[in-house]
Short mmCIF file of N, CA and C in Angstrom, two decimals:
data_model
loop_
_atom_site.label_atom_id
_atom_site.label_comp_id
_atom_site.label_asym_id
_atom_site.label_seq_id
_atom_site.Cartn_x
_atom_site.Cartn_y
_atom_site.Cartn_z
N UNK A 1 82.73 -141.44 29.53
CA UNK A 1 81.48 -141.16 28.36
C UNK A 1 80.37 -140.93 28.98
N UNK A 2 79.83 -139.38 28.57
CA UNK A 2 78.91 -139.39 29.13
C UNK A 2 78.04 -139.47 27.73
N UNK A 3 76.84 -139.91 28.13
CA UNK A 3 75.73 -139.90 26.88
C UNK A 3 74.31 -138.99 26.96
N UNK A 4 74.84 -137.75 26.43
CA UNK A 4 74.04 -137.14 26.58
C UNK A 4 72.56 -136.87 25.68
N UNK A 5 72.00 -138.32 25.13
CA UNK A 5 70.84 -138.09 24.49
C UNK A 5 69.74 -138.32 25.87
N UNK A 6 68.56 -137.23 24.67
CA UNK A 6 67.50 -137.12 26.11
C UNK A 6 66.05 -137.75 25.38
N UNK A 7 65.02 -137.67 26.10
CA UNK A 7 63.96 -137.32 25.34
C UNK A 7 62.83 -136.85 26.74
N UNK A 8 61.76 -136.13 26.02
CA UNK A 8 60.91 -135.63 26.77
C UNK A 8 59.39 -135.92 26.15
N UNK A 9 58.31 -136.71 26.66
CA UNK A 9 57.07 -136.77 26.24
C UNK A 9 55.78 -135.81 27.18
N UNK A 10 55.34 -135.56 26.17
CA UNK A 10 54.36 -134.44 26.70
C UNK A 10 52.64 -135.55 26.38
N UNK A 11 52.25 -134.95 27.00
CA UNK A 11 50.37 -135.72 27.09
C UNK A 11 49.49 -134.81 26.71
N UNK A 12 48.39 -135.09 26.50
CA UNK A 12 47.11 -133.74 26.78
C UNK A 12 46.68 -134.45 28.29
N UNK A 13 47.56 -135.79 28.27
CA UNK A 13 46.74 -136.29 29.41
C UNK A 13 47.14 -135.44 30.58
N UNK A 14 47.91 -135.10 30.87
CA UNK A 14 48.80 -134.18 31.76
C UNK A 14 47.73 -132.89 32.12
N UNK A 15 46.44 -132.79 31.19
CA UNK A 15 45.90 -131.59 31.49
C UNK A 15 44.36 -131.79 31.29
N UNK A 16 43.18 -131.00 31.82
CA UNK A 16 41.93 -131.81 32.01
C UNK A 16 41.57 -132.34 30.53
N UNK A 17 41.89 -131.62 29.27
CA UNK A 17 41.59 -132.49 27.82
C UNK A 17 40.95 -133.72 27.59
N UNK A 18 41.66 -134.55 28.39
CA UNK A 18 41.36 -136.24 27.76
C UNK A 18 40.01 -136.77 28.48
N UNK A 19 40.24 -135.81 29.83
CA UNK A 19 39.46 -136.49 30.99
C UNK A 19 38.24 -135.75 30.45
N UNK A 20 38.24 -134.53 30.04
CA UNK A 20 36.86 -133.87 29.55
C UNK A 20 36.07 -134.60 28.50
N UNK A 21 37.00 -135.05 27.74
CA UNK A 21 36.36 -135.75 26.30
C UNK A 21 36.31 -137.41 26.48
N UNK A 22 36.63 -138.29 27.62
CA UNK A 22 36.60 -138.86 28.17
C UNK A 22 37.46 -139.85 26.84
N UNK A 23 38.84 -139.67 26.75
CA UNK A 23 39.63 -140.30 26.37
C UNK A 23 40.37 -140.95 27.29
N UNK A 24 40.80 -142.16 27.07
CA UNK A 24 41.81 -143.05 27.98
C UNK A 24 43.06 -142.59 27.79
N UNK A 25 43.66 -142.29 28.36
CA UNK A 25 45.34 -141.97 28.10
C UNK A 25 45.86 -142.50 27.24
N UNK A 26 45.77 -143.57 26.95
CA UNK A 26 46.85 -144.32 25.97
C UNK A 26 46.05 -144.41 24.46
N UNK A 27 45.10 -143.70 24.89
CA UNK A 27 44.13 -143.30 23.86
C UNK A 27 44.81 -142.41 22.32
N UNK A 28 45.20 -143.03 21.34
CA UNK A 28 45.87 -141.71 20.37
C UNK A 28 45.06 -139.66 20.45
N UNK A 29 43.61 -140.55 20.40
CA UNK A 29 42.80 -139.18 20.46
C UNK A 29 43.72 -138.04 21.81
N UNK A 30 44.11 -138.38 22.94
CA UNK A 30 44.64 -137.98 23.75
C UNK A 30 45.89 -138.17 23.66
N UNK A 31 46.60 -136.71 22.80
CA UNK A 31 47.19 -136.70 22.22
C UNK A 31 49.09 -136.74 23.27
N UNK A 32 50.04 -137.08 22.32
CA UNK A 32 51.35 -137.32 22.65
C UNK A 32 51.99 -136.69 21.77
N UNK A 33 53.37 -135.73 22.16
CA UNK A 33 54.40 -135.65 21.37
C UNK A 33 55.58 -136.14 22.06
N UNK A 34 56.64 -136.42 21.55
CA UNK A 34 57.99 -137.24 22.04
C UNK A 34 58.93 -136.18 21.23
N UNK A 35 59.82 -136.04 22.28
CA UNK A 35 60.72 -134.93 21.61
C UNK A 35 62.43 -135.31 21.76
N UNK A 36 63.01 -136.11 21.20
CA UNK A 36 64.08 -136.65 21.23
C UNK A 36 65.28 -135.35 20.60
N UNK A 37 66.73 -135.85 21.20
CA UNK A 37 67.98 -135.26 20.79
C UNK A 37 68.90 -135.29 21.72
N UNK A 38 70.00 -134.26 22.16
CA UNK A 38 70.84 -134.11 23.48
C UNK A 38 70.70 -133.41 23.77
N UNK A 39 71.43 -133.42 25.34
CA UNK A 39 71.62 -132.23 25.85
C UNK A 39 72.64 -131.15 25.88
N UNK A 40 73.05 -130.08 25.70
CA UNK A 40 74.17 -129.59 25.53
C UNK A 40 74.62 -128.49 26.39
N UNK A 41 75.60 -128.30 27.06
CA UNK A 41 75.86 -127.64 27.81
C UNK A 41 76.09 -126.26 27.19
N UNK A 42 75.50 -125.26 27.70
CA UNK A 42 75.41 -123.52 27.10
C UNK A 42 76.59 -122.72 27.89
N UNK A 43 77.27 -122.20 26.57
CA UNK A 43 78.42 -121.21 26.55
C UNK A 43 77.87 -119.98 27.74
N UNK A 44 78.87 -119.37 28.11
CA UNK A 44 78.67 -118.24 29.18
C UNK A 44 77.91 -117.34 28.74
N UNK A 45 77.54 -117.05 27.87
CA UNK A 45 76.77 -116.11 27.38
C UNK A 45 74.65 -116.21 27.82
N UNK A 46 75.16 -117.38 27.00
CA UNK A 46 73.78 -118.54 27.59
C UNK A 46 73.32 -118.28 28.54
N UNK A 47 74.19 -119.10 29.38
CA UNK A 47 74.17 -119.55 30.61
C UNK A 47 73.51 -117.87 31.65
N UNK A 48 74.33 -116.91 31.42
CA UNK A 48 74.10 -116.01 32.10
C UNK A 48 72.07 -115.36 31.73
N UNK A 49 72.06 -116.10 30.65
CA UNK A 49 70.32 -115.09 29.91
C UNK A 49 69.66 -116.43 31.11
N UNK A 50 70.03 -117.48 30.69
CA UNK A 50 68.84 -119.26 31.61
C UNK A 50 69.23 -118.59 33.10
N UNK A 51 70.18 -118.01 33.79
CA UNK A 51 70.17 -117.77 35.06
C UNK A 51 69.21 -117.14 35.58
N UNK A 52 69.21 -115.69 34.99
CA UNK A 52 68.16 -114.72 35.11
C UNK A 52 66.63 -115.00 34.79
N UNK A 53 66.36 -116.11 33.86
CA UNK A 53 65.40 -116.54 33.39
C UNK A 53 65.04 -117.21 34.90
N UNK A 54 65.88 -118.54 35.22
CA UNK A 54 65.49 -119.42 36.41
C UNK A 54 65.50 -119.03 37.97
N UNK A 55 66.36 -117.77 37.89
CA UNK A 55 65.78 -117.52 39.14
C UNK A 55 64.65 -116.61 39.32
N UNK A 56 65.02 -115.67 38.50
CA UNK A 56 63.48 -115.27 38.44
C UNK A 56 62.39 -115.34 38.62
N UNK A 57 62.23 -116.52 38.27
CA UNK A 57 60.79 -117.56 38.81
C UNK A 57 61.03 -118.51 40.10
N UNK A 58 62.60 -118.93 40.02
CA UNK A 58 63.09 -119.45 41.25
C UNK A 58 63.74 -119.05 42.23
N UNK A 59 63.32 -117.72 42.87
CA UNK A 59 64.83 -117.57 43.52
C UNK A 59 65.45 -117.78 44.96
N UNK A 60 64.96 -119.48 45.22
CA UNK A 60 65.33 -119.86 46.04
C UNK A 60 66.49 -120.70 45.80
N UNK A 61 66.40 -121.28 44.29
CA UNK A 61 67.26 -121.59 43.90
C UNK A 61 68.88 -121.36 43.83
N UNK A 62 68.74 -119.90 43.60
CA UNK A 62 70.13 -119.02 43.43
C UNK A 62 71.11 -119.61 44.97
N UNK A 63 70.74 -120.36 45.90
CA UNK A 63 71.38 -120.21 47.08
C UNK A 63 71.54 -121.92 47.19
N UNK A 64 71.06 -122.83 46.46
CA UNK A 64 71.18 -124.14 46.53
C UNK A 64 72.88 -124.20 46.83
N UNK A 65 73.03 -125.91 47.25
CA UNK A 65 74.79 -125.97 47.42
C UNK A 65 75.57 -126.00 45.90
N UNK A 66 76.52 -125.47 46.12
CA UNK A 66 77.46 -125.58 44.66
C UNK A 66 77.53 -126.56 44.13
N UNK A 67 78.29 -127.56 45.23
CA UNK A 67 79.01 -128.68 45.07
C UNK A 67 77.91 -129.81 44.83
N UNK A 68 76.93 -129.10 44.53
CA UNK A 68 76.20 -130.49 43.32
C UNK A 68 76.90 -130.13 42.20
N UNK A 69 77.29 -129.17 41.34
CA UNK A 69 77.82 -129.24 40.35
C UNK A 69 76.82 -128.47 39.07
N UNK A 70 76.11 -127.94 39.46
CA UNK A 70 74.41 -127.93 38.72
C UNK A 70 75.19 -127.07 37.60
N UNK A 71 74.62 -127.02 35.99
CA UNK A 71 74.93 -126.12 34.90
C UNK A 71 73.99 -125.90 34.13
N UNK A 72 73.79 -125.24 33.48
CA UNK A 72 73.25 -124.76 32.55
C UNK A 72 73.29 -125.50 31.04
N UNK A 73 71.75 -125.79 30.97
CA UNK A 73 72.41 -126.61 29.29
C UNK A 73 70.77 -126.43 28.69
N UNK A 74 71.05 -126.76 27.11
CA UNK A 74 69.79 -126.86 26.56
C UNK A 74 69.46 -127.90 25.97
N UNK A 75 68.25 -128.44 25.53
CA UNK A 75 68.02 -129.81 24.60
C UNK A 75 67.73 -129.03 23.51
N UNK A 76 68.75 -129.88 22.64
CA UNK A 76 69.02 -129.73 21.22
C UNK A 76 68.14 -130.44 20.73
N UNK A 77 67.20 -130.41 19.75
CA UNK A 77 65.93 -131.24 19.34
C UNK A 77 66.06 -131.77 18.07
N UNK A 78 66.76 -132.75 17.85
CA UNK A 78 66.70 -133.67 16.79
C UNK A 78 65.46 -134.52 15.67
N UNK A 79 64.42 -134.78 16.57
CA UNK A 79 63.62 -135.81 16.20
C UNK A 79 62.55 -135.10 16.79
N UNK A 80 61.40 -135.36 16.35
CA UNK A 80 59.67 -134.54 16.84
C UNK A 80 59.29 -135.90 16.46
N UNK A 81 57.79 -136.33 17.67
CA UNK A 81 56.66 -137.46 16.57
C UNK A 81 55.66 -137.36 17.09
N UNK A 82 54.90 -136.80 16.68
CA UNK A 82 53.38 -136.52 17.48
C UNK A 82 52.55 -137.90 16.87
N UNK A 83 51.54 -137.98 17.87
CA UNK A 83 50.49 -139.66 17.87
C UNK A 83 49.25 -138.72 18.24
N UNK A 84 48.57 -138.38 17.44
CA UNK A 84 47.52 -137.53 17.76
C UNK A 84 45.75 -138.24 16.92
N UNK A 85 46.29 -138.93 16.52
CA UNK A 85 45.50 -140.09 15.91
C UNK A 85 45.79 -141.06 15.32
N UNK A 86 44.93 -142.45 15.16
CA UNK A 86 45.28 -143.98 14.58
C UNK A 86 46.01 -143.93 13.39
N UNK A 87 46.38 -144.57 13.16
CA UNK A 87 47.64 -144.74 12.16
C UNK A 87 48.86 -144.83 12.25
N UNK A 88 49.63 -144.60 13.60
CA UNK A 88 51.20 -144.62 13.84
C UNK A 88 51.46 -142.59 14.32
N UNK A 89 52.83 -142.58 14.12
CA UNK A 89 53.56 -141.89 14.43
C UNK A 89 53.08 -140.38 13.66
N UNK A 90 53.56 -139.61 13.40
CA UNK A 90 53.77 -138.63 12.67
C UNK A 90 55.24 -137.60 12.85
N UNK A 91 56.09 -137.87 11.77
CA UNK A 91 57.07 -136.88 12.50
C UNK A 91 57.03 -135.79 12.12
N UNK A 92 57.57 -134.66 12.81
CA UNK A 92 58.04 -133.49 12.59
C UNK A 92 59.43 -133.14 12.20
N UNK A 93 59.47 -131.98 11.71
CA UNK A 93 61.29 -131.67 12.00
C UNK A 93 61.05 -130.42 12.84
N UNK A 94 62.08 -130.37 13.56
CA UNK A 94 62.28 -129.29 14.26
C UNK A 94 62.11 -127.75 13.04
N UNK A 95 62.47 -128.09 12.77
CA UNK A 95 62.50 -126.82 11.70
C UNK A 95 60.91 -126.24 11.31
N UNK A 96 60.26 -127.26 11.51
CA UNK A 96 58.83 -127.30 11.46
C UNK A 96 58.20 -127.12 12.62
N UNK A 97 58.57 -127.74 13.48
CA UNK A 97 58.35 -126.96 14.57
C UNK A 97 58.47 -125.55 15.05
N UNK A 98 59.55 -125.11 15.07
CA UNK A 98 59.94 -124.02 15.43
C UNK A 98 59.40 -122.99 14.39
N UNK A 99 59.16 -123.06 13.15
CA UNK A 99 58.39 -121.85 11.94
C UNK A 99 56.79 -121.86 12.53
N UNK A 100 55.80 -122.92 13.33
CA UNK A 100 54.82 -122.51 13.35
C UNK A 100 54.87 -121.14 14.02
N UNK A 101 53.80 -120.56 13.89
CA UNK A 101 53.13 -119.08 14.30
C UNK A 101 52.05 -119.53 15.56
N UNK A 102 52.09 -119.11 16.74
CA UNK A 102 51.23 -119.59 17.34
C UNK A 102 49.49 -118.41 17.24
#
């Protein structure tokens, strides 16, 4: 049985923002967002699109050894937590996250 659960944390500490404002990376003002969900293998039509996108940016990967059993997958996000201020996490639904206009 494979556990497909996954999480991804992204922080403003990975950018110049927190250093510029002299925020310690653990300070909530140095915002973090945590995505939780599961990894899902994509179907053939999605895999074709993923291959084109990946190999157009990283052409050398197309010749990587096939016996490593690479496959294309997507991150099915079910929970999003934002820590950007004192007082605890904010919960954002995936629907809210994807509906935001840049």
